[in-house]
Amino acid sequence: SLVLQWPIREATRVAVRPWRQRRFSITSLSGAGERTCDVPLDLVANATRPYEHAAAWFAADPARHWAAYVAGVFHVLAREHGVRFATGAAILIESDVPEGRGVSSSAAIEAATMEAACAAWHVSIDPTLRALRCQQVENRIVGAPCGVMDQMASICGEVESLMALLCQPAEFQGSVPLPEQLRVWGVDSGIRHAIT
């Protein structure tokens, strides 16, 4: 089916600074308060390590499970594209996308991390494939059975336009600009959203 998604104005920003240490040190300054997590380089930079090993490490401790959305990007890049991470990085996240409200906060963090990692390590991947890789992070490492619409909108969406996506096999159909006289509002119902 054809779906249309409207990107929201809130954003997630990720800064990546490669360093010599053999870990990814992730700090989030988002709405849930400051959180930090150190992820061993060998856990996510090993292209031969099964996804299940990384997923189990993040799932073993609820205090670090949130970092799977970030560090999982590096594991997917290593496994699927052969990107070599000889050292780790300091990663800073800032987001004003509300968590648990069904407005793609998880896709936003995956997409922002993917964009920052690709820029820092000079990796060139087609935007549609980047979105699909973000979906893999969520499915295989985070353990959430989501589709790809939110990741696609986070990477391919444009301001003041609906993103058109033909679902299964996830074909980006471009953007549909809205007429000037039409406005779109979202109303927060206050109901928590979970993909379970």
PDB file of C-alpha atoms in Angstrom:
ATOM      1  CA  SER A   1       0.000   0.000   0.000  1.00  0.00           C
ATOM      2  CA  LEU A   2       0.986   3.625  -0.429  1.00  0.00           C
ATOM      3  CA  VAL A   3       1.534   5.562   2.783  1.00  0.00           C
ATOM      4  CA  LEU A   4       2.137   9.277   3.299  1.00  0.00           C
ATOM      5  CA  GLN A   5       4.020  10.605   6.311  1.00  0.00           C
ATOM      6  CA  TRP A   6       4.463  14.185   7.473  1.00  0.00           C
ATOM      7  CA  PRO A   7       7.824  14.936   9.126  1.00  0.00           C
ATOM      8  CA  ILE A   8       7.434  16.805  12.412  1.00  0.00           C
ATOM      9  CA  ARG A   9       9.403  19.957  13.223  1.00  0.00           C
ATOM     10  CA  GLU A  10      11.144  18.431  16.268  1.00  0.00           C
ATOM     11  CA  ALA A  11      14.573  16.971  15.617  1.00  0.00           C
ATOM     12  CA  THR A  12      17.288  14.718  16.954  1.00  0.00           C
ATOM     13  CA  ARG A  13      20.897  15.813  16.617  1.00  0.00           C
ATOM     14  CA  VAL A  14      23.891  13.480  16.947  1.00  0.00           C
ATOM     15  CA  ALA A  15      27.536  14.545  17.073  1.00  0.00           C
ATOM     16  CA  VAL A  16      30.228  11.895  16.607  1.00  0.00           C
ATOM     17  CA  ARG A  17      33.894  12.421  17.449  1.00  0.00           C
ATOM     18  CA  PRO A  18      36.129   9.434  16.620  1.00  0.00           C
ATOM     19  CA  TRP A  19      38.875   8.876  19.209  1.00  0.00           C
ATOM     20  CA  ARG A  20      41.603   6.347  20.001  1.00  0.00           C
ATOM     21  CA  GLN A  21      39.717   4.527  22.748  1.00  0.00           C
ATOM     22  CA  ARG A  22      38.196   1.104  22.092  1.00  0.00           C
ATOM     23  CA  ARG A  23      34.688   2.048  23.124  1.00  0.00           C
ATOM     24  CA  PHE A  24      31.725   4.097  22.059  1.00  0.00           C
ATOM     25  CA  SER A  25      30.880   6.526  24.852  1.00  0.00           C
ATOM     26  CA  ILE A  26      27.282   7.623  24.307  1.00  0.00           C
ATOM     27  CA  THR A  27      25.750  10.585  26.129  1.00  0.00           C
ATOM     28  CA  SER A  28      22.144  11.614  25.631  1.00  0.00           C
ATOM     29  CA  LEU A  29      20.877  15.021  26.753  1.00  0.00           C
ATOM     30  CA  SER A  30      17.311  14.294  25.676  1.00  0.00           C
ATOM     31  CA  GLY A  31      13.987  14.669  27.467  1.00  0.00           C
ATOM     32  CA  ALA A  32      14.530  11.686  29.785  1.00  0.00           C
ATOM     33  CA  GLY A  33      17.446  13.515  31.434  1.00  0.00           C
ATOM     34  CA  GLU A  34      21.140  12.924  30.898  1.00  0.00           C
ATOM     35  CA  ARG A  35      22.019   9.300  30.252  1.00  0.00           C
ATOM     36  CA  THR A  36      25.382   7.746  29.459  1.00  0.00           C
ATOM     37  CA  CYS A  37      26.481   4.337  28.279  1.00  0.00           C
ATOM     38  CA  ASP A  38      29.873   2.919  27.317  1.00  0.00           C
ATOM     39  CA  VAL A  39      29.714   0.221  24.645  1.00  0.00           C
ATOM     40  CA  PRO A  40      32.792  -1.951  23.970  1.00  0.00           C
ATOM     41  CA  LEU A  41      34.145  -1.497  20.452  1.00  0.00           C
ATOM     42  CA  ASP A  42      34.472  -5.257  19.939  1.00  0.00           C
ATOM     43  CA  LEU A  43      30.762  -5.771  20.659  1.00  0.00           C
ATOM     44  CA  VAL A  44      29.527  -3.665  17.740  1.00  0.00           C
ATOM     45  CA  ALA A  45      32.508  -3.201  15.394  1.00  0.00           C
ATOM     46  CA  ASN A  46      33.050  -6.914  14.786  1.00  0.00           C
ATOM     47  CA  ALA A  47      31.582  -7.727  11.359  1.00  0.00           C
ATOM     48  CA  THR A  48      31.378 -11.445  12.153  1.00  0.00           C
ATOM     49  CA  ARG A  49      29.601 -11.163  15.522  1.00  0.00           C
ATOM     50  CA  PRO A  50      25.936 -12.253  15.183  1.00  0.00           C
ATOM     51  CA  TYR A  51      23.240  -9.664  15.774  1.00  0.00           C
ATOM     52  CA  GLU A  52      21.914 -11.795  18.624  1.00  0.00           C
ATOM     53  CA  HIS A  53      25.094 -11.246  20.685  1.00  0.00           C
ATOM     54  CA  ALA A  54      24.784  -7.467  20.542  1.00  0.00           C
ATOM     55  CA  ALA A  55      21.022  -7.654  21.153  1.00  0.00           C
ATOM     56  CA  ALA A  56      21.561  -9.848  24.230  1.00  0.00           C
ATOM     57  CA  TRP A  57      24.190  -7.457  25.671  1.00  0.00           C
ATOM     58  CA  PHE A  58      21.839  -4.469  25.433  1.00  0.00           C
ATOM     59  CA  ALA A  59      18.809  -6.426  26.662  1.00  0.00           C
ATOM     60  CA  ALA A  60      20.694  -7.744  29.718  1.00  0.00           C
ATOM     61  CA  ASP A  61      20.622  -4.353  31.447  1.00  0.00           C
ATOM     62  CA  PRO A  62      17.622  -1.987  31.181  1.00  0.00           C
ATOM     63  CA  ALA A  63      19.925   0.946  32.020  1.00  0.00           C
ATOM     64  CA  ARG A  64      21.811   0.471  28.740  1.00  0.00           C
ATOM     65  CA  HIS A  65      19.049  -0.828  26.461  1.00  0.00           C
ATOM     66  CA  TRP A  66      18.382   2.688  25.088  1.00  0.00           C
ATOM     67  CA  ALA A  67      21.959   2.787  23.706  1.00  0.00           C
ATOM     68  CA  ALA A  68      21.142  -0.064  21.294  1.00  0.00           C
ATOM     69  CA  TYR A  69      19.415   2.475  19.016  1.00  0.00           C
ATOM     70  CA  VAL A  70      22.752   4.302  18.696  1.00  0.00           C
ATOM     71  CA  ALA A  71      25.480   1.649  18.909  1.00  0.00           C
ATOM     72  CA  GLY A  72      23.423  -0.717  16.776  1.00  0.00           C
ATOM     73  CA  VAL A  73      24.038   1.565  13.799  1.00  0.00           C
ATOM     74  CA  PHE A  74      27.773   0.830  13.990  1.00  0.00           C
ATOM     75  CA  HIS A  75      27.157  -2.915  14.176  1.00  0.00           C
ATOM     76  CA  VAL A  76      24.893  -2.839  11.123  1.00  0.00           C
ATOM     77  CA  LEU A  77      27.421  -0.752   9.165  1.00  0.00           C
ATOM     78  CA  ALA A  78      30.184  -3.212  10.074  1.00  0.00           C
ATOM     79  CA  ARG A  79      28.156  -6.322   9.212  1.00  0.00           C
ATOM     80  CA  GLU A  80      26.284  -5.139   6.128  1.00  0.00           C
ATOM     81  CA  HIS A  81      28.786  -2.740   4.548  1.00  0.00           C
ATOM     82  CA  GLY A  82      32.147  -3.907   5.874  1.00  0.00           C
ATOM     83  CA  VAL A  83      32.845  -0.551   7.533  1.00  0.00           C
ATOM     84  CA  ARG A  84      35.942  -0.942   9.714  1.00  0.00           C
ATOM     85  CA  PHE A  85      35.867   0.801  13.046  1.00  0.00           C
ATOM     86  CA  ALA A  86      39.444   0.504  14.329  1.00  0.00           C
ATOM     87  CA  THR A  87      38.623   2.823  17.224  1.00  0.00           C
ATOM     88  CA  GLY A  88      35.491   4.030  18.972  1.00  0.00           C
ATOM     89  CA  ALA A  89      33.960   7.461  19.321  1.00  0.00           C
ATOM     90  CA  ALA A  90      32.407   9.920  21.716  1.00  0.00           C
ATOM     91  CA  ILE A  91      28.763  10.379  20.735  1.00  0.00           C
ATOM     92  CA  LEU A  92      26.528  13.197  21.944  1.00  0.00           C
ATOM     93  CA  ILE A  93      22.766  13.127  21.401  1.00  0.00           C
ATOM     94  CA  GLU A  94      20.294  15.955  21.833  1.00  0.00           C
ATOM     95  CA  SER A  95      16.646  15.526  20.902  1.00  0.00           C
ATOM     96  CA  ASP A  96      13.370  17.334  21.321  1.00  0.00           C
ATOM     97  CA  VAL A  97      11.352  14.501  19.734  1.00  0.00           C
ATOM     98  CA  PRO A  98       8.986  13.246  22.471  1.00  0.00           C
ATOM     99  CA  GLU A  99       9.718   9.646  23.494  1.00  0.00           C
ATOM    100  CA  GLY A 100       6.944   7.068  23.635  1.00  0.00           C
ATOM    101  CA  ARG A 101       4.376   9.252  21.855  1.00  0.00           C
ATOM    102  CA  GLY A 102       4.307   7.485  18.489  1.00  0.00           C
ATOM    103  CA  VAL A 103       6.141  10.256  16.623  1.00  0.00           C
ATOM    104  CA  SER A 104       9.227   8.262  15.644  1.00  0.00           C
ATOM    105  CA  SER A 105      11.696   9.123  18.417  1.00  0.00           C
ATOM    106  CA  SER A 106      13.462   5.783  17.902  1.00  0.00           C
ATOM    107  CA  ALA A 107      13.682   6.243  14.133  1.00  0.00           C
ATOM    108  CA  ALA A 108      14.945   9.795  14.651  1.00  0.00           C
ATOM    109  CA  ILE A 109      17.823   8.663  16.867  1.00  0.00           C
ATOM    110  CA  GLU A 110      18.750   5.828  14.494  1.00  0.00           C
ATOM    111  CA  ALA A 111      18.628   8.095  11.437  1.00  0.00           C
ATOM    112  CA  ALA A 112      20.600  10.911  13.092  1.00  0.00           C
ATOM    113  CA  THR A 113      23.236   8.419  14.248  1.00  0.00           C
ATOM    114  CA  MET A 114      23.392   6.849  10.778  1.00  0.00           C
ATOM    115  CA  GLU A 115      23.901  10.260   9.155  1.00  0.00           C
ATOM    116  CA  ALA A 116      26.607  11.249  11.674  1.00  0.00           C
ATOM    117  CA  ALA A 117      28.442   7.903  11.431  1.00  0.00           C
ATOM    118  CA  CYS A 118      28.407   7.927   7.628  1.00  0.00           C
ATOM    119  CA  ALA A 119      29.777  11.482   7.617  1.00  0.00           C
ATOM    120  CA  ALA A 120      32.488  10.773  10.222  1.00  0.00           C
ATOM    121  CA  TRP A 121      33.735   7.593   8.500  1.00  0.00           C
ATOM    122  CA  HIS A 122      33.125   8.803   4.915  1.00  0.00           C
ATOM    123  CA  VAL A 123      30.606   6.070   4.096  1.00  0.00           C
ATOM    124  CA  SER A 124      28.351   6.602   1.080  1.00  0.00           C
ATOM    125  CA  ILE A 125      25.055   4.697   1.147  1.00  0.00           C
ATOM    126  CA  ASP A 126      21.864   5.453  -0.777  1.00  0.00           C
ATOM    127  CA  PRO A 127      19.247   7.208   1.436  1.00  0.00           C
ATOM    128  CA  THR A 128      16.665   4.427   1.018  1.00  0.00           C
ATOM    129  CA  LEU A 129      19.233   1.815   2.026  1.00  0.00           C
ATOM    130  CA  ARG A 130      20.287   3.944   5.027  1.00  0.00           C
ATOM    131  CA  ALA A 131      16.658   3.902   6.186  1.00  0.00           C
ATOM    132  CA  LEU A 132      16.473   0.131   5.720  1.00  0.00           C
ATOM    133  CA  ARG A 133      19.684  -0.270   7.756  1.00  0.00           C
ATOM    134  CA  CYS A 134      18.119   1.815  10.543  1.00  0.00           C
ATOM    135  CA  GLN A 135      15.135  -0.535  10.495  1.00  0.00           C
ATOM    136  CA  GLN A 136      17.582  -3.438  10.873  1.00  0.00           C
ATOM    137  CA  VAL A 137      19.009  -1.786  13.985  1.00  0.00           C
ATOM    138  CA  GLU A 138      15.547  -1.639  15.506  1.00  0.00           C
ATOM    139  CA  ASN A 139      14.505  -5.142  14.421  1.00  0.00           C
ATOM    140  CA  ARG A 140      17.725  -7.097  15.001  1.00  0.00           C
ATOM    141  CA  ILE A 141      19.478  -5.282  17.877  1.00  0.00           C
ATOM    142  CA  VAL A 142      16.812  -3.307  19.749  1.00  0.00           C
ATOM    143  CA  GLY A 143      14.276  -6.110  19.272  1.00  0.00           C
ATOM    144  CA  ALA A 144      11.328  -3.969  18.158  1.00  0.00           C
ATOM    145  CA  PRO A 145       9.283  -5.407  15.247  1.00  0.00           C
ATOM    146  CA  CYS A 146       8.756  -2.099  13.424  1.00  0.00           C
ATOM    147  CA  GLY A 147       8.324  -1.335   9.748  1.00  0.00           C
ATOM    148  CA  VAL A 148      10.496   1.130   7.836  1.00  0.00           C
ATOM    149  CA  MET A 149       8.105   4.069   7.354  1.00  0.00           C
ATOM    150  CA  ASP A 150       9.429   6.148  10.264  1.00  0.00           C
ATOM    151  CA  GLN A 151      13.088   5.608   9.369  1.00  0.00           C
ATOM    152  CA  MET A 152      12.335   6.482   5.745  1.00  0.00           C
ATOM    153  CA  ALA A 153      10.554   9.701   6.772  1.00  0.00           C
ATOM    154  CA  SER A 154      13.437  10.633   9.096  1.00  0.00           C
ATOM    155  CA  ILE A 155      16.004  10.273   6.301  1.00  0.00           C
ATOM    156  CA  CYS A 156      14.028  11.141   3.154  1.00  0.00           C
ATOM    157  CA  GLY A 157      11.301  13.457   4.484  1.00  0.00           C
ATOM    158  CA  GLU A 158      11.200  17.089   3.399  1.00  0.00           C
ATOM    159  CA  VAL A 159       9.867  20.222   5.087  1.00  0.00           C
ATOM    160  CA  GLU A 160       6.248  21.118   4.199  1.00  0.00           C
ATOM    161  CA  SER A 161       5.813  17.888   2.206  1.00  0.00           C
ATOM    162  CA  LEU A 162       4.372  14.450   2.699  1.00  0.00           C
ATOM    163  CA  MET A 163       6.811  11.608   2.162  1.00  0.00           C
ATOM    164  CA  ALA A 164       5.301   8.972  -0.146  1.00  0.00           C
ATOM    165  CA  LEU A 165       6.328   5.362   0.447  1.00  0.00           C
ATOM    166  CA  LEU A 166       5.102   2.235  -1.281  1.00  0.00           C
ATOM    167  CA  CYS A 167       5.279  -0.350   1.503  1.00  0.00           C
ATOM    168  CA  GLN A 168       6.693  -3.802   0.888  1.00  0.00           C
ATOM    169  CA  PRO A 169       9.194  -3.533  -0.748  1.00  0.00           C
ATOM    170  CA  ALA A 170       9.749  -0.034   0.755  1.00  0.00           C
ATOM    171  CA  GLU A 171      10.008   2.044  -2.411  1.00  0.00           C
ATOM    172  CA  PHE A 172      10.453   5.771  -1.772  1.00  0.00           C
ATOM    173  CA  GLN A 173       8.051   7.554  -4.143  1.00  0.00           C
ATOM    174  CA  GLY A 174       9.252  11.103  -3.525  1.00  0.00           C
ATOM    175  CA  SER A 175       7.634  14.021  -1.758  1.00  0.00           C
ATOM    176  CA  VAL A 176       4.190  15.573  -2.176  1.00  0.00           C
ATOM    177  CA  PRO A 177       4.172  19.309  -1.343  1.00  0.00           C
ATOM    178  CA  LEU A 178       1.052  20.528   0.421  1.00  0.00           C
ATOM    179  CA  PRO A 179      -0.859  23.516  -0.965  1.00  0.00           C
ATOM    180  CA  GLU A 180      -0.082  26.774   0.841  1.00  0.00           C
ATOM    181  CA  GLN A 181      -3.630  27.125   2.192  1.00  0.00           C
ATOM    182  CA  LEU A 182      -3.487  23.720   3.942  1.00  0.00           C
ATOM    183  CA  ARG A 183      -2.027  23.312   7.455  1.00  0.00           C
ATOM    184  CA  VAL A 184      -1.340  20.163   9.475  1.00  0.00           C
ATOM    185  CA  TRP A 185      -1.408  19.905  13.276  1.00  0.00           C
ATOM    186  CA  GLY A 186      -0.685  16.992  15.569  1.00  0.00           C
ATOM    187  CA  VAL A 187      -2.425  16.677  18.920  1.00  0.00           C
ATOM    188  CA  ASP A 188      -0.706  14.802  21.749  1.00  0.00           C
ATOM    189  CA  SER A 189      -3.232  12.377  23.219  1.00  0.00           C
ATOM    190  CA  GLY A 190      -0.980  11.717  26.193  1.00  0.00           C
ATOM    191  CA  ILE A 191      -1.189   7.968  25.531  1.00  0.00           C
ATOM    192  CA  ARG A 192       2.168   6.143  25.622  1.00  0.00           C
ATOM    193  CA  HIS A 193       3.094   4.272  22.453  1.00  0.00           C
ATOM    194  CA  ALA A 194       5.038   1.012  22.339  1.00  0.00           C
ATOM    195  CA  ILE A 195       5.889  -1.374  19.505  1.00  0.00           C
ATOM    196  CA  THR A 196       5.358  -4.689  21.253  1.00  0.00           C
TER     197      THR A 196
END
